[in-house]
Structure formats: C-alpha cells, structure tokens
C-alpha cells in the first residue's frame, strides 16, 4: 500500500510505541492524526510531524466517533489505522487483600480490547469508502497485542486476557474485512523502552534486558514503527500476529 498523502490514525500516539508508529508513518508520507488522552504531549508530537492531535478515550464509543470525525475533516478518509492505546496495571487474581476487584479487570479489557475493536470498526467504515488500488486494497489496520497474550506473568491476568483477545480478533477481522479490501494485522511486542520503562531504575532495565536472547537490549519505539511501516507496505501480509521480542519467552515471574 502506498503512503504518500494517505490519512493515518494512531491511538496512543503521544508517546512510546504509538509515537514510534506515528513518526514512521509521517516519515513515509502519511498525514498522521494522533488520538490520545495526553493533550500536551500529543499536540507537541503532532505539530512536529505536521499532523493533528485529537483527544480521545478509545474505550468510549462517542469519544472515538468524534475523534475519527475530526481526523477525517483534517486529512480525509482513514487509510491506515494503528492502535497502540493501552494500560497495564498489575494485580493478582487473589491478592493479600482478597480477590481482584472486578472493575479493575473490566477497565483493562475496556481500554485494551474494546478500545482496539472501537478503532477497528470506525477505521474500517472509513476505509471501505476509499478508492481501491490495483490489488483492490483500501486500507490497513494494525493492532498492538503483547507477548503477555501468550506467556502471561503472575499479576497480568487482565492484561493477558485483553491482549489475548486482540490476537484472537486478528484473523477473524482479516477474513471479514477482506471483502472490503482491508488488511488486519497485529504486533505482539516484548520489552521496549517506553515511558513506563524509562521511569524504572537503570539496574531494573539492565536486569530485564539480560533476559532477552538477542539482542540483549530493550526494543526502541522506532523499531516498532519500522515494523508498522513494513506491514502497511507488504500487500500479502494479512491476518497475522507478529512477535517483536528478541526471541523472548516470558517466565512466570
């Protein structure tokens, strides 16, 4: 799929993996709209990329619908959608203070899984109205899962469930949206240098990096963005979840 002048939407694009994706797409020629809750940071990144920022809560139908409409008004029908918005609070099913609060589990699922579907449904509606290219392609959707979808660690029950749902949705969505010329893929990253990771002590970062087979370092958001660009570019890559994890297989703790 071509990049030049194509409208792209990136949720969670104000920082971390989302920012890496937004920067890669902008550099390739896309008109990027950043959808995020962080207005200050999102506005700064969008200005730097020559794009637009729209405040958005991906777990809300109304917020996402309004945000997509604003992005459409600015850049036209969405051709590329990347969902990086997510949260990862840790909590055990049964902790010292009793069972995990149901609302805590629900919030993670609402943001990570429902939020991914929310963007998918709205982006697909835009893409279906675009003119197809020679292959009949109209758009590309990329979701973000995690290696925790496959090897969830203790304390990650909600996060693992939400990301496992994203993985399970990928092939089904690719099959269903194929008739509209829309490809759907998912990236499952391992350990990356995100703002949350940057806030950890250096010895903790080094300890985590030492668990990686090769290379023994944390991934960079730009490397996540590199894969986003490759997925959009490769027309036969569809219905796939790609691990981006230095061959990491997570231990229970």
mmCIF file of C-alpha atoms in Angstrom, residues 22-230:
data_model
loop_
_atom_site.group_PDB
_atom_site.id
_atom_site.type_symbol
_atom_site.label_atom_id
_atom_site.label_comp_id
_atom_site.label_asym_id
_atom_site.label_seq_id
_atom_site.Cartn_x
_atom_site.Cartn_y
_atom_site.Cartn_z
ATOM 1 C CA UNK A 22 3.294 7.899 14.179
ATOM 2 C CA UNK A 23 6.826 9.054 13.392
ATOM 3 C CA UNK A 24 7.432 6.184 10.970
ATOM 4 C CA UNK A 25 4.198 6.794 9.092
ATOM 5 C CA UNK A 26 4.769 10.540 8.894
ATOM 6 C CA UNK A 27 8.296 9.994 7.584
ATOM 7 C CA UNK A 28 6.889 7.649 4.922
ATOM 8 C CA UNK A 29 4.499 10.348 3.715
ATOM 9 C CA UNK A 30 1.250 9.772 5.611
ATOM 10 C CA UNK A 31 -0.893 12.545 7.044
ATOM 11 C CA UNK A 32 -0.989 11.493 10.699
ATOM 12 C CA UNK A 33 -3.670 12.112 13.289
ATOM 13 C CA UNK A 34 -2.662 11.293 16.857
ATOM 14 C CA UNK A 35 -5.502 10.161 19.111
ATOM 15 C CA UNK A 36 -4.540 10.182 22.786
ATOM 16 C CA UNK A 37 -5.589 11.407 26.224
ATOM 17 C CA UNK A 38 -2.349 13.355 26.757
ATOM 18 C CA UNK A 39 -3.166 16.654 25.099
ATOM 19 C CA UNK A 40 0.095 18.451 25.892
ATOM 20 C CA UNK A 41 2.406 15.719 24.643
ATOM 21 C CA UNK A 42 0.116 14.704 21.777
ATOM 22 C CA UNK A 43 -0.134 18.263 20.484
ATOM 23 C CA UNK A 44 3.653 18.652 20.589
ATOM 24 C CA UNK A 45 4.288 15.423 18.665
ATOM 25 C CA UNK A 46 1.573 16.176 16.099
ATOM 26 C CA UNK A 47 2.971 19.652 15.497
ATOM 27 C CA UNK A 48 6.458 18.223 14.979
ATOM 28 C CA UNK A 49 5.121 15.695 12.458
ATOM 29 C CA UNK A 50 2.924 18.172 10.625
ATOM 30 C CA UNK A 51 -0.166 16.254 11.717
ATOM 31 C CA UNK A 52 -3.086 16.850 14.051
ATOM 32 C CA UNK A 53 -3.871 15.851 17.611
ATOM 33 C CA UNK A 54 -7.329 14.804 18.769
ATOM 34 C CA UNK A 55 -8.058 13.950 22.390
ATOM 35 C CA UNK A 56 -9.720 10.554 22.578
ATOM 36 C CA UNK A 57 -10.766 7.882 25.058
ATOM 37 C CA UNK A 58 -10.660 4.706 22.971
ATOM 38 C CA UNK A 59 -12.957 2.858 25.387
ATOM 39 C CA UNK A 60 -15.785 5.310 24.656
ATOM 40 C CA UNK A 61 -17.866 4.958 21.506
ATOM 41 C CA UNK A 62 -18.800 8.653 21.464
ATOM 42 C CA UNK A 63 -15.257 9.877 22.099
ATOM 43 C CA UNK A 64 -13.791 7.670 19.371
ATOM 44 C CA UNK A 65 -16.514 8.546 16.867
ATOM 45 C CA UNK A 66 -15.950 12.260 17.473
ATOM 46 C CA UNK A 67 -12.183 11.873 17.235
ATOM 47 C CA UNK A 68 -12.352 9.936 13.976
ATOM 48 C CA UNK A 69 -14.673 12.568 12.518
ATOM 49 C CA UNK A 70 -12.179 15.306 13.430
ATOM 50 C CA UNK A 71 -9.317 13.318 11.910
ATOM 51 C CA UNK A 72 -11.389 12.784 8.762
ATOM 52 C CA UNK A 73 -12.157 16.508 8.498
ATOM 53 C CA UNK A 74 -8.447 17.267 8.736
ATOM 54 C CA UNK A 75 -6.980 14.609 6.441
ATOM 55 C CA UNK A 76 -9.755 12.719 4.651
ATOM 56 C CA UNK A 77 -10.856 9.104 4.901
ATOM 57 C CA UNK A 78 -8.582 6.936 7.059
ATOM 58 C CA UNK A 79 -6.341 4.593 5.071
ATOM 59 C CA UNK A 80 -4.052 3.351 7.864
ATOM 60 C CA UNK A 81 -5.063 2.779 11.481
ATOM 61 C CA UNK A 82 -2.682 1.755 14.259
ATOM 62 C CA UNK A 83 -3.990 1.079 17.744
ATOM 63 C CA UNK A 84 -1.355 1.480 20.464
ATOM 64 C CA UNK A 85 -3.504 2.875 23.276
ATOM 65 C CA UNK A 86 -3.339 0.603 26.305
ATOM 66 C CA UNK A 87 -2.874 0.228 30.046
ATOM 67 C CA UNK A 88 -1.077 -2.440 32.060
ATOM 68 C CA UNK A 89 -1.833 -2.274 35.801
ATOM 69 C CA UNK A 90 -0.626 -5.309 37.742
ATOM 70 C CA UNK A 91 -2.964 -7.211 40.069
ATOM 71 C CA UNK A 92 -3.272 -10.818 41.158
ATOM 72 C CA UNK A 93 -6.492 -12.809 40.915
ATOM 73 C CA UNK A 94 -6.205 -13.445 44.626
ATOM 74 C CA UNK A 95 -4.006 -10.987 46.467
ATOM 75 C CA UNK A 96 -3.187 -10.298 50.108
ATOM 76 C CA UNK A 97 -6.315 -8.187 50.456
ATOM 77 C CA UNK A 98 -8.651 -10.668 48.765
ATOM 78 C CA UNK A 99 -9.892 -11.218 45.212
ATOM 79 C CA UNK A 100 -9.074 -8.789 42.464
ATOM 80 C CA UNK A 101 -11.683 -6.057 42.053
ATOM 81 C CA UNK A 102 -13.866 -6.839 39.054
ATOM 82 C CA UNK A 103 -13.850 -3.197 37.970
ATOM 83 C CA UNK A 104 -10.046 -3.328 37.699
ATOM 84 C CA UNK A 105 -10.216 -6.284 35.319
ATOM 85 C CA UNK A 106 -13.009 -4.665 33.345
ATOM 86 C CA UNK A 107 -11.143 -1.379 32.896
ATOM 87 C CA UNK A 108 -8.129 -3.100 31.317
ATOM 88 C CA UNK A 109 -10.337 -5.085 28.951
ATOM 89 C CA UNK A 110 -12.312 -1.962 28.043
ATOM 90 C CA UNK A 111 -9.210 0.026 27.103
ATOM 91 C CA UNK A 112 -7.045 -2.683 25.537
ATOM 92 C CA UNK A 113 -9.562 -4.970 23.848
ATOM 93 C CA UNK A 114 -12.750 -2.963 23.434
ATOM 94 C CA UNK A 115 -10.645 0.080 22.534
ATOM 95 C CA UNK A 116 -8.895 -1.897 19.792
ATOM 96 C CA UNK A 117 -12.224 -3.022 18.366
ATOM 97 C CA UNK A 118 -13.602 0.503 18.660
ATOM 98 C CA UNK A 119 -10.874 1.901 16.412
ATOM 99 C CA UNK A 120 -11.104 -1.087 14.071
ATOM 100 C CA UNK A 121 -14.818 -0.671 13.414
ATOM 101 C CA UNK A 122 -14.557 3.074 12.799
ATOM 102 C CA UNK A 123 -11.411 2.866 10.665
ATOM 103 C CA UNK A 124 -12.948 0.070 8.585
ATOM 104 C CA UNK A 125 -16.017 2.217 7.909
ATOM 105 C CA UNK A 126 -13.745 4.945 6.539
ATOM 106 C CA UNK A 127 -11.554 2.577 4.552
ATOM 107 C CA UNK A 128 -14.493 0.881 2.858
ATOM 108 C CA UNK A 129 -15.305 4.227 1.210
ATOM 109 C CA UNK A 130 -11.815 4.741 -0.231
ATOM 110 C CA UNK A 131 -10.921 4.032 -3.837
ATOM 111 C CA UNK A 132 -9.097 0.666 -4.094
ATOM 112 C CA UNK A 133 -5.611 0.337 -5.549
ATOM 113 C CA UNK A 134 -4.670 -2.133 -8.280
ATOM 114 C CA UNK A 135 -4.838 -5.013 -5.779
ATOM 115 C CA UNK A 136 -8.253 -3.907 -4.567
ATOM 116 C CA UNK A 137 -6.762 -2.740 -1.270
ATOM 117 C CA UNK A 138 -8.424 0.136 0.534
ATOM 118 C CA UNK A 139 -6.752 0.171 3.936
ATOM 119 C CA UNK A 140 -4.597 -1.449 6.594
ATOM 120 C CA UNK A 141 -5.368 -1.853 10.291
ATOM 121 C CA UNK A 142 -2.693 -2.740 12.847
ATOM 122 C CA UNK A 143 -3.436 -3.614 16.468
ATOM 123 C CA UNK A 144 -0.976 -3.943 19.332
ATOM 124 C CA UNK A 145 -1.022 -7.061 21.490
ATOM 125 C CA UNK A 146 1.878 -8.275 23.673
ATOM 126 C CA UNK A 147 3.925 -11.372 24.348
ATOM 127 C CA UNK A 148 1.796 -11.482 27.512
ATOM 128 C CA UNK A 149 -1.007 -12.737 25.282
ATOM 129 C CA UNK A 150 0.943 -15.994 25.069
ATOM 130 C CA UNK A 151 3.048 -16.090 28.265
ATOM 131 C CA UNK A 152 1.223 -14.003 30.798
ATOM 132 C CA UNK A 153 3.134 -13.476 34.003
ATOM 133 C CA UNK A 154 1.774 -13.614 37.532
ATOM 134 C CA UNK A 155 -0.184 -10.420 38.155
ATOM 135 C CA UNK A 156 -1.021 -9.916 34.475
ATOM 136 C CA UNK A 157 -4.372 -11.700 34.302
ATOM 137 C CA UNK A 158 -6.330 -8.713 32.983
ATOM 138 C CA UNK A 159 -3.571 -7.554 30.662
ATOM 139 C CA UNK A 160 -3.009 -11.053 29.255
ATOM 140 C CA UNK A 161 -6.728 -11.597 28.734
ATOM 141 C CA UNK A 162 -7.132 -8.274 26.941
ATOM 142 C CA UNK A 163 -4.134 -8.827 24.672
ATOM 143 C CA UNK A 164 -5.129 -12.439 24.036
ATOM 144 C CA UNK A 165 -8.453 -11.079 22.834
ATOM 145 C CA UNK A 166 -6.687 -8.770 20.408
ATOM 146 C CA UNK A 167 -4.751 -11.733 18.983
ATOM 147 C CA UNK A 168 -7.923 -13.829 18.659
ATOM 148 C CA UNK A 169 -9.687 -10.981 16.854
ATOM 149 C CA UNK A 170 -6.966 -10.515 14.228
ATOM 150 C CA UNK A 171 -7.585 -13.402 11.823
ATOM 151 C CA UNK A 172 -11.344 -13.192 12.157
ATOM 152 C CA UNK A 173 -11.310 -9.480 11.353
ATOM 153 C CA UNK A 174 -8.950 -10.008 8.418
ATOM 154 C CA UNK A 175 -11.313 -12.616 6.975
ATOM 155 C CA UNK A 176 -14.392 -10.472 7.472
ATOM 156 C CA UNK A 177 -12.905 -7.242 6.142
ATOM 157 C CA UNK A 178 -11.216 -8.907 3.156
ATOM 158 C CA UNK A 179 -14.304 -8.291 1.047
ATOM 159 C CA UNK A 180 -13.723 -4.550 1.524
ATOM 160 C CA UNK A 181 -10.028 -4.742 0.654
ATOM 161 C CA UNK A 182 -8.900 -4.084 4.226
ATOM 162 C CA UNK A 183 -5.969 -5.946 5.789
ATOM 163 C CA UNK A 184 -5.725 -6.555 9.548
ATOM 164 C CA UNK A 185 -2.542 -7.493 11.405
ATOM 165 C CA UNK A 186 -1.272 -7.360 14.974
ATOM 166 C CA UNK A 187 2.139 -6.757 16.523
ATOM 167 C CA UNK A 188 2.963 -8.506 19.811
ATOM 168 C CA UNK A 189 5.930 -6.604 21.279
ATOM 169 C CA UNK A 190 8.187 -7.810 24.063
ATOM 170 C CA UNK A 191 10.280 -5.469 26.226
ATOM 171 C CA UNK A 192 10.502 -1.953 24.791
ATOM 172 C CA UNK A 193 11.846 1.356 26.037
ATOM 173 C CA UNK A 194 8.523 3.049 26.714
ATOM 174 C CA UNK A 195 7.919 5.939 29.152
ATOM 175 C CA UNK A 196 6.937 3.404 31.820
ATOM 176 C CA UNK A 197 10.212 1.534 31.311
ATOM 177 C CA UNK A 198 12.228 4.758 31.291
ATOM 178 C CA UNK A 199 10.889 5.507 34.761
ATOM 179 C CA UNK A 200 12.428 2.337 36.170
ATOM 180 C CA UNK A 201 15.902 2.335 37.781
ATOM 181 C CA UNK A 202 18.753 1.533 35.405
ATOM 182 C CA UNK A 203 19.536 -1.693 37.255
ATOM 183 C CA UNK A 204 15.979 -2.890 36.660
ATOM 184 C CA UNK A 205 16.221 -2.044 32.966
ATOM 185 C CA UNK A 206 19.537 -3.895 32.734
ATOM 186 C CA UNK A 207 18.085 -6.903 34.533
ATOM 187 C CA UNK A 208 15.166 -7.085 32.119
ATOM 188 C CA UNK A 209 17.429 -6.697 29.089
ATOM 189 C CA UNK A 210 19.558 -9.603 30.332
ATOM 190 C CA UNK A 211 16.550 -11.928 29.932
ATOM 191 C CA UNK A 212 16.470 -11.303 26.185
ATOM 192 C CA UNK A 213 18.240 -13.883 23.982
ATOM 193 C CA UNK A 214 19.306 -11.444 21.227
ATOM 194 C CA UNK A 215 19.822 -8.610 21.010
ATOM 195 C CA UNK A 216 20.170 -8.177 24.772
ATOM 196 C CA UNK A 217 18.660 -4.736 24.926
ATOM 197 C CA UNK A 218 15.229 -3.213 25.135
ATOM 198 C CA UNK A 219 13.478 -2.527 21.855
ATOM 199 C CA UNK A 220 13.154 1.029 20.579
ATOM 200 C CA UNK A 221 9.831 2.650 19.608
ATOM 201 C CA UNK A 222 11.405 3.426 16.220
ATOM 202 C CA UNK A 223 11.868 -0.319 15.675
ATOM 203 C CA UNK A 224 8.193 -0.874 16.410
ATOM 204 C CA UNK A 225 7.446 1.880 13.907
ATOM 205 C CA UNK A 226 9.679 0.144 11.378
ATOM 206 C CA UNK A 227 7.506 -2.971 11.545
ATOM 207 C CA UNK A 228 4.339 -0.885 11.245
ATOM 208 C CA UNK A 229 5.716 0.579 8.042
ATOM 209 C CA UNK A 230 6.645 -2.861 6.679
#
